[in-house]
PDB file of C-alpha atoms and ligand atoms in Angstrom:
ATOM      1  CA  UNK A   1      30.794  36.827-175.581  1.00 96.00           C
ATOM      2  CA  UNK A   2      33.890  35.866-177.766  1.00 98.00           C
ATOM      3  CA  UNK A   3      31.445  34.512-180.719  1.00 98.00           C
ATOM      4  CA  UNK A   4      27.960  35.196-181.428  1.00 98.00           C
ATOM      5  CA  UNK A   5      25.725  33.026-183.875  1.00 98.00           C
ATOM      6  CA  UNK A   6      22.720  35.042-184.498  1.00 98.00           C
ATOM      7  CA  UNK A   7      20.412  33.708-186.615  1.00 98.00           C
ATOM      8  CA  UNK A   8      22.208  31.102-188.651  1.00 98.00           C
ATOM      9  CA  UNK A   9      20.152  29.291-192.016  1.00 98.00           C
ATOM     10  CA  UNK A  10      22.266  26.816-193.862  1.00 98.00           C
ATOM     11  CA  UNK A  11      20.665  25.416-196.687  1.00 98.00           C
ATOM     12  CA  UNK A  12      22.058  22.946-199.238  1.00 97.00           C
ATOM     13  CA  UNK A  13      19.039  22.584-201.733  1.00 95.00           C
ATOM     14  CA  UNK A  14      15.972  21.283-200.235  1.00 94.00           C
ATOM     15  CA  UNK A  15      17.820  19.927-197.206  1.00 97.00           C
ATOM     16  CA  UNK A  16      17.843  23.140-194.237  1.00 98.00           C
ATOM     17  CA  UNK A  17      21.314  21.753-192.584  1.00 98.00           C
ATOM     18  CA  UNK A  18      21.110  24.978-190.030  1.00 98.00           C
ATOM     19  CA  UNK A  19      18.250  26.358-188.843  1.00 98.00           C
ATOM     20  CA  UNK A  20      17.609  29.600-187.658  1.00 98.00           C
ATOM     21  CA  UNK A  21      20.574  28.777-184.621  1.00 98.00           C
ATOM     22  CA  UNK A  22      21.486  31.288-182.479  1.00 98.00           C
ATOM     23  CA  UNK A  23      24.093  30.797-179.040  1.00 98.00           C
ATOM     24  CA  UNK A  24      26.887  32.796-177.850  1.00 98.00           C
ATOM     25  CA  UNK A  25      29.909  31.549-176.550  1.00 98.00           C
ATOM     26  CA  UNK A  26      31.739  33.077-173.000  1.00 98.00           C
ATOM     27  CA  UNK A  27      35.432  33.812-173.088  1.00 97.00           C
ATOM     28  CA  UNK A  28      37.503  31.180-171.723  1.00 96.00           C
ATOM     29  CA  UNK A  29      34.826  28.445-171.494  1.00 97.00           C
ATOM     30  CA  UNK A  30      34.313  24.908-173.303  1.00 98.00           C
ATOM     31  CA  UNK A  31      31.389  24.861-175.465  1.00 98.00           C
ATOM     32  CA  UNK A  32      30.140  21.889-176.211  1.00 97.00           C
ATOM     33  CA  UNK A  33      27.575  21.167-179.399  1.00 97.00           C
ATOM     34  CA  UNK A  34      25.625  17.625-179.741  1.00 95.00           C
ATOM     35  CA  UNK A  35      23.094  16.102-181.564  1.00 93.00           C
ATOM     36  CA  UNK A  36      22.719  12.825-183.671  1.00 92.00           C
ATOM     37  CA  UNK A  37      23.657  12.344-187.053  1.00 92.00           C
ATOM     38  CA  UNK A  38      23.113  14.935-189.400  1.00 94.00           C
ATOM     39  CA  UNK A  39      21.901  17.441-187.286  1.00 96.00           C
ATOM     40  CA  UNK A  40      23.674  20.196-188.904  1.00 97.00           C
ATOM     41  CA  UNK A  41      27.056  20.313-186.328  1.00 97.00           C
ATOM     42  CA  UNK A  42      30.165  20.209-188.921  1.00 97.00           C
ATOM     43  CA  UNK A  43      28.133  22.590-191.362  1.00 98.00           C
ATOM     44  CA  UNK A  44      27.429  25.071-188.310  1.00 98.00           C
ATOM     45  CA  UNK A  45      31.337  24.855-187.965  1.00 97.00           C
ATOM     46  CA  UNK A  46      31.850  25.689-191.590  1.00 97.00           C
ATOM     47  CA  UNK A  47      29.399  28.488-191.307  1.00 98.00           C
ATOM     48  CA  UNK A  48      31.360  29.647-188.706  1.00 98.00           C
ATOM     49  CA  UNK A  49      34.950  29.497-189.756  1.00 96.00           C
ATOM     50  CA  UNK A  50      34.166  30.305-193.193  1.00 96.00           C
ATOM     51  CA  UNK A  51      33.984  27.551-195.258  1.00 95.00           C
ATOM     52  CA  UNK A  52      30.513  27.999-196.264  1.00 97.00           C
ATOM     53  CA  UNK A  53      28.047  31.331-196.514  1.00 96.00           C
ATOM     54  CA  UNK A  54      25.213  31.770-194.419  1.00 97.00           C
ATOM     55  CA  UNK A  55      21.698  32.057-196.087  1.00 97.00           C
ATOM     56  CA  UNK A  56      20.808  34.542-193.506  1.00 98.00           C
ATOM     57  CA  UNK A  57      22.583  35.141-190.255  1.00 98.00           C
ATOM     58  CA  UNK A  58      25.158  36.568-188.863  1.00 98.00           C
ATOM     59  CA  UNK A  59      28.706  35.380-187.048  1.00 98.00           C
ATOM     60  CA  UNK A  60      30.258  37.841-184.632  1.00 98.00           C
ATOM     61  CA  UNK A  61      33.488  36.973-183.317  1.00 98.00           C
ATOM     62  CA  UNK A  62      35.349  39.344-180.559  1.00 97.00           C
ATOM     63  CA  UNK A  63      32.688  41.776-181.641  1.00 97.00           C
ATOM     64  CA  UNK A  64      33.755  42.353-185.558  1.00 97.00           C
ATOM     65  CA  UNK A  65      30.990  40.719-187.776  1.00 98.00           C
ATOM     66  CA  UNK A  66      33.105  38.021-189.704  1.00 98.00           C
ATOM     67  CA  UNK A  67      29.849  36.389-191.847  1.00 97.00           C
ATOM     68  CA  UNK A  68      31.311  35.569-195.438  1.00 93.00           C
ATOM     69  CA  UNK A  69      34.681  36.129-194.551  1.00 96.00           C
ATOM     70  CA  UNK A  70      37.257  33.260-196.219  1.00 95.00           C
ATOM     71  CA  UNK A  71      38.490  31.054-193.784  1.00 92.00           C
ATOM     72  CA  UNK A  72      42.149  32.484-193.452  1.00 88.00           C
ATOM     73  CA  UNK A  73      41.399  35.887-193.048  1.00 92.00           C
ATOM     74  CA  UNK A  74      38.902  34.161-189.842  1.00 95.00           C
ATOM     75  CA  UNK A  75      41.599  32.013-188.772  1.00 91.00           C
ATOM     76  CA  UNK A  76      44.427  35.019-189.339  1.00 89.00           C
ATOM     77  CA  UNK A  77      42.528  37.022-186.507  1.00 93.00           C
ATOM     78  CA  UNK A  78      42.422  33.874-184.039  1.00 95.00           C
ATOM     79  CA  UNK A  79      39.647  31.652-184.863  1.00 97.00           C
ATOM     80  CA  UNK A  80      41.179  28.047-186.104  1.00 95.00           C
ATOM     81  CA  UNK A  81      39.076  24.425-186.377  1.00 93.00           C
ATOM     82  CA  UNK A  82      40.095  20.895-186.628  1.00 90.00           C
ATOM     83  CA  UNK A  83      38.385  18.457-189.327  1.00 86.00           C
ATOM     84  CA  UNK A  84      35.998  15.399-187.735  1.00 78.00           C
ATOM     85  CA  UNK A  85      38.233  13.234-190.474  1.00 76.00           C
ATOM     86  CA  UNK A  86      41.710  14.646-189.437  1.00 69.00           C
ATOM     87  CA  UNK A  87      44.108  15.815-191.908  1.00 74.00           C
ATOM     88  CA  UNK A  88      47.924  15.954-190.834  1.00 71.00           C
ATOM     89  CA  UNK A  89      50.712  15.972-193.914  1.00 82.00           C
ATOM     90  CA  UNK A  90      50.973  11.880-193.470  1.00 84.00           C
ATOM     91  CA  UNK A  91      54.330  12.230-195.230  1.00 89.00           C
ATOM     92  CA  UNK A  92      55.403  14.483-192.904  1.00 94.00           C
ATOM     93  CA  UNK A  93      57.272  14.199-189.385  1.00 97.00           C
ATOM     94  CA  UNK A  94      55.452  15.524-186.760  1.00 97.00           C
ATOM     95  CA  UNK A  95      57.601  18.191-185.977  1.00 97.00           C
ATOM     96  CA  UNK A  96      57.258  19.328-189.237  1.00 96.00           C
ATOM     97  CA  UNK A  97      53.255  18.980-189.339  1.00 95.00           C
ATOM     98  CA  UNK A  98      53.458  21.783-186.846  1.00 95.00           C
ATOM     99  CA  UNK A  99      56.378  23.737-188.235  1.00 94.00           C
ATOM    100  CA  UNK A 100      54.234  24.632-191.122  1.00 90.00           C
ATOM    101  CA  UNK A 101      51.277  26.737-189.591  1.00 89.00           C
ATOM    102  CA  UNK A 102      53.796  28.676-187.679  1.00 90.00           C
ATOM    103  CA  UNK A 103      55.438  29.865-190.830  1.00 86.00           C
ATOM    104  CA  UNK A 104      52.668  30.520-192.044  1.00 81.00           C
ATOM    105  CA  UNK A 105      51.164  32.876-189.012  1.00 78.00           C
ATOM    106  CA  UNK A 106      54.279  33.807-187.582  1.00 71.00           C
ATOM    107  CA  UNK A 107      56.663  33.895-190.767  1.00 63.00           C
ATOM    108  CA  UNK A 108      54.771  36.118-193.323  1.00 59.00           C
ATOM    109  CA  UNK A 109      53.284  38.412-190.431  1.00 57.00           C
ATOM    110  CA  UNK A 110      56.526  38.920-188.127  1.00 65.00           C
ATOM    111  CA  UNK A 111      59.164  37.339-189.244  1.00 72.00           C
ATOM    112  CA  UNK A 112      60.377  34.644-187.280  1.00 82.00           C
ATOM    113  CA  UNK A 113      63.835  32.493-187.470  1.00 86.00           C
ATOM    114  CA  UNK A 114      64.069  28.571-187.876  1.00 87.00           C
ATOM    115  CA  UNK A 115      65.308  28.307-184.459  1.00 90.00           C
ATOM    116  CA  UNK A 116      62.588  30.476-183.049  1.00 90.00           C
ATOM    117  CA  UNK A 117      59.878  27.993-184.689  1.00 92.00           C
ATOM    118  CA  UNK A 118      61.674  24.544-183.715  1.00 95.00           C
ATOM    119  CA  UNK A 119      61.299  25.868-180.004  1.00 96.00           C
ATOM    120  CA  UNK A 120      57.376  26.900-180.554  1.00 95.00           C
ATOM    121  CA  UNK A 121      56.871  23.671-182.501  1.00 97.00           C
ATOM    122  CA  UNK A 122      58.581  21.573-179.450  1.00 98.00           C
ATOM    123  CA  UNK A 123      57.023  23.508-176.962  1.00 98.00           C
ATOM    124  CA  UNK A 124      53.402  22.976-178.867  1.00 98.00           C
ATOM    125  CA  UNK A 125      53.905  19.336-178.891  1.00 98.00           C
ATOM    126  CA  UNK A 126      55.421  19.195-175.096  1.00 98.00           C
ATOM    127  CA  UNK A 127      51.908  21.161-174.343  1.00 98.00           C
ATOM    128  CA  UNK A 128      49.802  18.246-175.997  1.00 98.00           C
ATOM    129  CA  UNK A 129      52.194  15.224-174.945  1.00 97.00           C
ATOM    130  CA  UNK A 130      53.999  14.407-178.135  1.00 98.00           C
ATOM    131  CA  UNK A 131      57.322  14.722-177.742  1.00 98.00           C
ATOM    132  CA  UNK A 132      58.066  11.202-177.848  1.00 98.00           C
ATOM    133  CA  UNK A 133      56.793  11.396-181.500  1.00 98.00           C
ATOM    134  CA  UNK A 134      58.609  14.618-182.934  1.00 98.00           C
ATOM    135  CA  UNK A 135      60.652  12.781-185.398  1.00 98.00           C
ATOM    136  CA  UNK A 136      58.060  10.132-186.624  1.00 97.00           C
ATOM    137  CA  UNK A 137      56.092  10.485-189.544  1.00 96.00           C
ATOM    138  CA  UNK A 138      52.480  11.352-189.193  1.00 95.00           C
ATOM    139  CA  UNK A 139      51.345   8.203-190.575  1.00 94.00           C
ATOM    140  CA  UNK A 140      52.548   6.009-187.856  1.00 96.00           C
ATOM    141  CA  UNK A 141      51.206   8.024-185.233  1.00 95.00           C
ATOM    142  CA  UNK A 142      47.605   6.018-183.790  1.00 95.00           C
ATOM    143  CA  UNK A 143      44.338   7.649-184.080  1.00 93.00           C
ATOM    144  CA  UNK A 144      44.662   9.139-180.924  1.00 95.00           C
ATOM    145  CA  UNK A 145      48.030  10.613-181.065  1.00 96.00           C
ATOM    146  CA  UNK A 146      46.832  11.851-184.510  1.00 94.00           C
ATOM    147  CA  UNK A 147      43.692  13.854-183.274  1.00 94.00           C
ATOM    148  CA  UNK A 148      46.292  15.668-180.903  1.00 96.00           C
ATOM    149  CA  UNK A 149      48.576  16.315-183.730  1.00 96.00           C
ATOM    150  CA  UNK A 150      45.873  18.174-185.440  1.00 95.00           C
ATOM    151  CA  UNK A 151      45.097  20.111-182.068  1.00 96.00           C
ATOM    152  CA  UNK A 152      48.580  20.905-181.807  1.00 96.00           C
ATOM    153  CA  UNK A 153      48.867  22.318-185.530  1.00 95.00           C
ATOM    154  CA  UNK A 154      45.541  23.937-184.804  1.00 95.00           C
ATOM    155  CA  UNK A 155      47.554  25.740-181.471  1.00 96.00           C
ATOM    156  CA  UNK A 156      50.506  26.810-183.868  1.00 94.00           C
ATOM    157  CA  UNK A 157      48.206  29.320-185.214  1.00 92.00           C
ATOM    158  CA  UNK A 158      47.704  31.078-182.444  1.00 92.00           C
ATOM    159  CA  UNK A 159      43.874  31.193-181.972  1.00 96.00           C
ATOM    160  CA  UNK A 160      41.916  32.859-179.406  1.00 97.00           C
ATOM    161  CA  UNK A 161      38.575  30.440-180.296  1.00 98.00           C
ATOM    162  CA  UNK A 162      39.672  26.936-181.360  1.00 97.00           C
ATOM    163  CA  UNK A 163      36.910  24.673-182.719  1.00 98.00           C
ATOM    164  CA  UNK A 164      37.169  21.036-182.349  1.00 96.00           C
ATOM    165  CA  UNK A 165      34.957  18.501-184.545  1.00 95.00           C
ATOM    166  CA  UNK A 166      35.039  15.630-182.696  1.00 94.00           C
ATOM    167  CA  UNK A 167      38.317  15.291-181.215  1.00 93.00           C
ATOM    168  CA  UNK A 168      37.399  12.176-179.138  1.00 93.00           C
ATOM    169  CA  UNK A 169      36.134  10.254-182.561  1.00 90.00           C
ATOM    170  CA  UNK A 170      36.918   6.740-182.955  1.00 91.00           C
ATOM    171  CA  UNK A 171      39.178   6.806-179.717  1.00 95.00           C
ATOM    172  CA  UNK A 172      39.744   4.353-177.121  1.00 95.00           C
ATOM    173  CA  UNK A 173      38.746   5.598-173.614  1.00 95.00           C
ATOM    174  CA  UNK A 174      42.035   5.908-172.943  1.00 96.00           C
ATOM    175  CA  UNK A 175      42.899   7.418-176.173  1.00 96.00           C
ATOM    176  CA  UNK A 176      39.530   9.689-175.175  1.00 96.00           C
ATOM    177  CA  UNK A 177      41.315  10.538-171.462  1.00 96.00           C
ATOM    178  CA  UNK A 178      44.282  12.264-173.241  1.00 96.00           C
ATOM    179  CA  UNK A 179      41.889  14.110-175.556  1.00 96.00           C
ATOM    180  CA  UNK A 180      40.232  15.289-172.697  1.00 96.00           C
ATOM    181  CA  UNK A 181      43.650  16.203-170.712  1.00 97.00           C
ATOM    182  CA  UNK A 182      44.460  18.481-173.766  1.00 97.00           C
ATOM    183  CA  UNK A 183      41.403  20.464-174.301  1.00 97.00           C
ATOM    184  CA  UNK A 184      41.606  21.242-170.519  1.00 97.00           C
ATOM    185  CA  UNK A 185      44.981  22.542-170.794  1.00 97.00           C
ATOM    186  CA  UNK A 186      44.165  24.380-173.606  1.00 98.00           C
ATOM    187  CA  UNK A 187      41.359  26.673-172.031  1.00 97.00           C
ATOM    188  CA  UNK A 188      43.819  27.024-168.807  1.00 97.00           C
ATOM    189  CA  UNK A 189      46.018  28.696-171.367  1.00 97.00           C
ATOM    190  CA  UNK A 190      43.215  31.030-171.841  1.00 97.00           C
ATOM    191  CA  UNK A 191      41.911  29.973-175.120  1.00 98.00           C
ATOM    192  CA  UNK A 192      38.331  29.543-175.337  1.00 98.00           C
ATOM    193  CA  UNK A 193      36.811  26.228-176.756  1.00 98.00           C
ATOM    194  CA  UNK A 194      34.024  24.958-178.947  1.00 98.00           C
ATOM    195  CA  UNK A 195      33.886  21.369-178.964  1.00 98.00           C
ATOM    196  CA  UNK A 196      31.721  19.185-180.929  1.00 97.00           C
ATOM    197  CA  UNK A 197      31.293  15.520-179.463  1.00 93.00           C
ATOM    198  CA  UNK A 198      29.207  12.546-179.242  1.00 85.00           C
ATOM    199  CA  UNK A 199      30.614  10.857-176.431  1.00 87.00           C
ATOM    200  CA  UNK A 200      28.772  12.550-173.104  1.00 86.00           C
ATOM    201  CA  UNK A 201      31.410  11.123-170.881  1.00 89.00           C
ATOM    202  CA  UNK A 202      33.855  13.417-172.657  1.00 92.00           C
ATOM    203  CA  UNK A 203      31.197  16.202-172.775  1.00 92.00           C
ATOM    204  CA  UNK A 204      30.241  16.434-168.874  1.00 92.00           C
ATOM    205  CA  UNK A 205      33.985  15.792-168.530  1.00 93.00           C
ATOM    206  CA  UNK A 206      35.210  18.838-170.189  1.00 96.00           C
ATOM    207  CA  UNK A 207      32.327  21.590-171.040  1.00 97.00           C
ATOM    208  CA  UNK A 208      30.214  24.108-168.657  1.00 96.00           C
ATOM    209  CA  UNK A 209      27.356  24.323-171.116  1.00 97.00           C
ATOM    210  CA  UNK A 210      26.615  22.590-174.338  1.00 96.00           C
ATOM    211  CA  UNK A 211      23.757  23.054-177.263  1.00 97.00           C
ATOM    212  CA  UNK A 212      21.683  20.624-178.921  1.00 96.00           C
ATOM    213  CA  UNK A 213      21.026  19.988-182.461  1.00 96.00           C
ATOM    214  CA  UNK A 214      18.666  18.253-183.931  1.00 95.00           C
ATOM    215  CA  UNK A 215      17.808  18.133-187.887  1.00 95.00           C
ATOM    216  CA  UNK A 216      19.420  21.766-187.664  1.00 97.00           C
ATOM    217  CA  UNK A 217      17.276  23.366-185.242  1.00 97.00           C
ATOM    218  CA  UNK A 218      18.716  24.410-181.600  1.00 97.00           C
ATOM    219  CA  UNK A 219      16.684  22.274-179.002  1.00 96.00           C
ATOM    220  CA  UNK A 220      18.617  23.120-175.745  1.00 96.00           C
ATOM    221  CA  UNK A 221      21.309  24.646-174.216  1.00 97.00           C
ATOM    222  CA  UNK A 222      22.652  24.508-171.260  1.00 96.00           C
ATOM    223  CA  UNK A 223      24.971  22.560-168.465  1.00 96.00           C
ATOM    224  CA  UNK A 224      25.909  19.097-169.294  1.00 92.00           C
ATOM    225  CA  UNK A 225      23.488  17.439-166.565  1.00 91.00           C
ATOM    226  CA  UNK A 226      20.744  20.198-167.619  1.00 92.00           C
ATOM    227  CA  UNK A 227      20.805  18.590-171.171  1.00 92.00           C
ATOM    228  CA  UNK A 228      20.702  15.435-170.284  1.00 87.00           C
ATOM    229  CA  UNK A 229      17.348  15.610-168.080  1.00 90.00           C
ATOM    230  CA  UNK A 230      16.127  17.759-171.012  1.00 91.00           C
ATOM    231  CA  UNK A 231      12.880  15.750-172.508  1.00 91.00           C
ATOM    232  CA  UNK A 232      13.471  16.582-176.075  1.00 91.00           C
ATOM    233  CA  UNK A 233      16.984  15.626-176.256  1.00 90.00           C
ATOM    234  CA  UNK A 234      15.966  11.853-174.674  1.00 88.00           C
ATOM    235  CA  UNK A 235      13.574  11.862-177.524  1.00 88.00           C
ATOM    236  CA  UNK A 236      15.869  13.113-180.027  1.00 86.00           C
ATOM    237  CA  UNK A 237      18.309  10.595-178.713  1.00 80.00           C
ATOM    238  CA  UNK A 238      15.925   7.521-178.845  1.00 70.00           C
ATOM    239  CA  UNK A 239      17.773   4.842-180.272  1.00 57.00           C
ATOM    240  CA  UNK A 240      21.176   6.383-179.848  1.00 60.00           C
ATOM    241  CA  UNK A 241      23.475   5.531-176.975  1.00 53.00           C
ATOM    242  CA  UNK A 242      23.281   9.034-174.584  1.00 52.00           C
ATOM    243  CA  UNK A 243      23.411   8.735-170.866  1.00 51.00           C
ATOM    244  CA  UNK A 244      26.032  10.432-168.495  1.00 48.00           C
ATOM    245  CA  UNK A 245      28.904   8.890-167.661  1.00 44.00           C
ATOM    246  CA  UNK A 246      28.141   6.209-170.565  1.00 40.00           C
TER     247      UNK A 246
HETATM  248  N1  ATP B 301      28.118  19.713-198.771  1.00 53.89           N
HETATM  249  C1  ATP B 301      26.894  19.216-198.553  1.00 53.89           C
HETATM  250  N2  ATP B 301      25.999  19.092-199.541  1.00 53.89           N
HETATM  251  C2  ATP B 301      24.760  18.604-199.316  1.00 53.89           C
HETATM  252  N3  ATP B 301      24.312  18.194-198.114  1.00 53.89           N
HETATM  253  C3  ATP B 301      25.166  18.294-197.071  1.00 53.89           C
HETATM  254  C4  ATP B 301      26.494  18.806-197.222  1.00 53.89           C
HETATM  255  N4  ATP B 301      27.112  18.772-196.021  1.00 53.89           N
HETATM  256  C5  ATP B 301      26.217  18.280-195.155  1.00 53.89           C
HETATM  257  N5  ATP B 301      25.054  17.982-195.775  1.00 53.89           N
HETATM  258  C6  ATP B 301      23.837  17.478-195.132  1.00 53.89           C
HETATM  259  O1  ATP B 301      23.478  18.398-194.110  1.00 53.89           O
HETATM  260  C7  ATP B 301      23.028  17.728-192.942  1.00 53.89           C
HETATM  261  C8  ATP B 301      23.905  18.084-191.774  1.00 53.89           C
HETATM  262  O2  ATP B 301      25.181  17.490-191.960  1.00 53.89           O
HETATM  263  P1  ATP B 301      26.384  17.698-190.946  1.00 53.89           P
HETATM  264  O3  ATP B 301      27.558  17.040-191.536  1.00 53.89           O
HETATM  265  O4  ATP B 301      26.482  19.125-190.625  1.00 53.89           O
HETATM  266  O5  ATP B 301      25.858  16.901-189.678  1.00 53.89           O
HETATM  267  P2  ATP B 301      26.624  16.525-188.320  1.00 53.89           P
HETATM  268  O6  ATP B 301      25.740  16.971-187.224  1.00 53.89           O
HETATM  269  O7  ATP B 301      28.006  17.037-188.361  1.00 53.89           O
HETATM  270  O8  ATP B 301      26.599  14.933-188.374  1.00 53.89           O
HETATM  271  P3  ATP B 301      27.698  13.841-187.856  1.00 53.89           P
HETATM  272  O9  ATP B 301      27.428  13.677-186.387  1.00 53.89           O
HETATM  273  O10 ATP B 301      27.354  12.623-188.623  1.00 53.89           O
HETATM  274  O11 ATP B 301      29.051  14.365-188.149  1.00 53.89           O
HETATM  275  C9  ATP B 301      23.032  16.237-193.292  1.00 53.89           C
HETATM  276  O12 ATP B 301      21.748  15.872-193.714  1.00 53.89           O
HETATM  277  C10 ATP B 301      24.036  16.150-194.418  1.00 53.89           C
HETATM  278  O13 ATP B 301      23.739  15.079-195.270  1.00 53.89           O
HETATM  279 MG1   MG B 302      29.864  16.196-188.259  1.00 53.89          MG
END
């Protein structure tokens, strides 16, 4: 296992966000997490990457316990995330969006020359098909081009285990398709992938297994078409659109 949630409690006042969730996640596969509104997803991911302490739990990632560690010491040994509301520098081109977390990984640690990180930075958006876009700002860049911006600034860091909060949201099928084409790419390159998505066409289209939330607790686990026979997830679902292939 690359990363191991064991025994995660989130609590934010009277509200338990995570409950007592444990998984594990295989090297090299796409994990996918689910589960309605509120069900505790994004905070699992801040648990995870840092951005919030555990109650109890613990987060193991490439065996080295990393619970309460800040979120750039996690993401300086290879463990990076993307926001559910993406953030690029709007003001920025989009070369330059990605120019910055290579300086920042690659400049402080090894040193690395401006021509060195143009390449990387071209090659990056090359990898996630915007090329076409290096020398636009961010802010005219469409939603969709946008969510692969912030997977490509996410790549410039260099992570082993990148976590995606729903990279599909808000997207046009279409828009969804190229999502889709990326995150495959990306685990071909041998990074492993934690995805979290509400859209089951894009999570039977891209991950081997996926967990269930629901009001924080783990409910299921396992392959796409497993889940989605699964009677506690219908019931969890009622009311929500959730059907494969839909
Ligand atoms: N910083 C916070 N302070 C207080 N409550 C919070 C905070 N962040 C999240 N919550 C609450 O914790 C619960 C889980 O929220 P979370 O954002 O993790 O859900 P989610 O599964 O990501 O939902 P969505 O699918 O809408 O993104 C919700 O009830 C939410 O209101
Ligand atoms: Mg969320």
């Amino acid at each position: 296992m690359i990363l191991e949630a064991q025994g995660v409690i989130k609590r934010f006042g009277g509200l338990v966000a995570v409950d007592d969730v444990s998984f594990g996640v295989r090297e090299r596969e796409v994990f996918g997490i689910i589960g309605p509104n509120g069900a505790g997803k994004t905070t699992l991911f801040n648990v995870i990457t840092g951005f919030y302490k555990p109650e109890k739990g613990r987060i193991i990632f490439q065996g080295v316990d990393i619970t309460g560690k800040k979120p750039n010491e996690i993401a300086r040994i290879g463990l990076t995330r993307t926001w559910q509301i993406v953030k690029p520098f709007l003001g920025m081109k989009v070369l330059d969006n990605v120019l910055v977390p290579i300086y920042v990984k690659r400049g402080i640690l090894r040193g690395i020359s401006e021509r060195e990180a143009i390449e990387r930075a071209e090659e990056i958006l090359e990898f996630v098909g915007l090329s076409h876009r290096r020398d636009f700002l961010a802010e005219t860049l469409p939603q969709g081009e946008r969510k692969r911006l912030e997977i490509a600034r996410a790549l410039a860091t260099e992570p082993k285990l990148l976590m995606l909060d729903e990279p599909a949201g808000g997207l046009t099928p279409t828009e969804m398709d190229e999502v889709m084409e990326v995150v495959r790419k990306v685990r071909e390159s041998g990074v492993t992938v934690i995805v979290i998505e509400h859209n089951m066409r894009v999570v039977t289209g891209i991950c081997e297994r996926i967990m269930v939330l629901n009001f924080g607790k783990k409910i299921a686990e396992g392959t796409p078409e497993d889940v989605a026979r699964n009677e506690e997830v219908i019931k969890a679902y009622l009311g929500e659109r959730f059907h494969v292939g839909g």
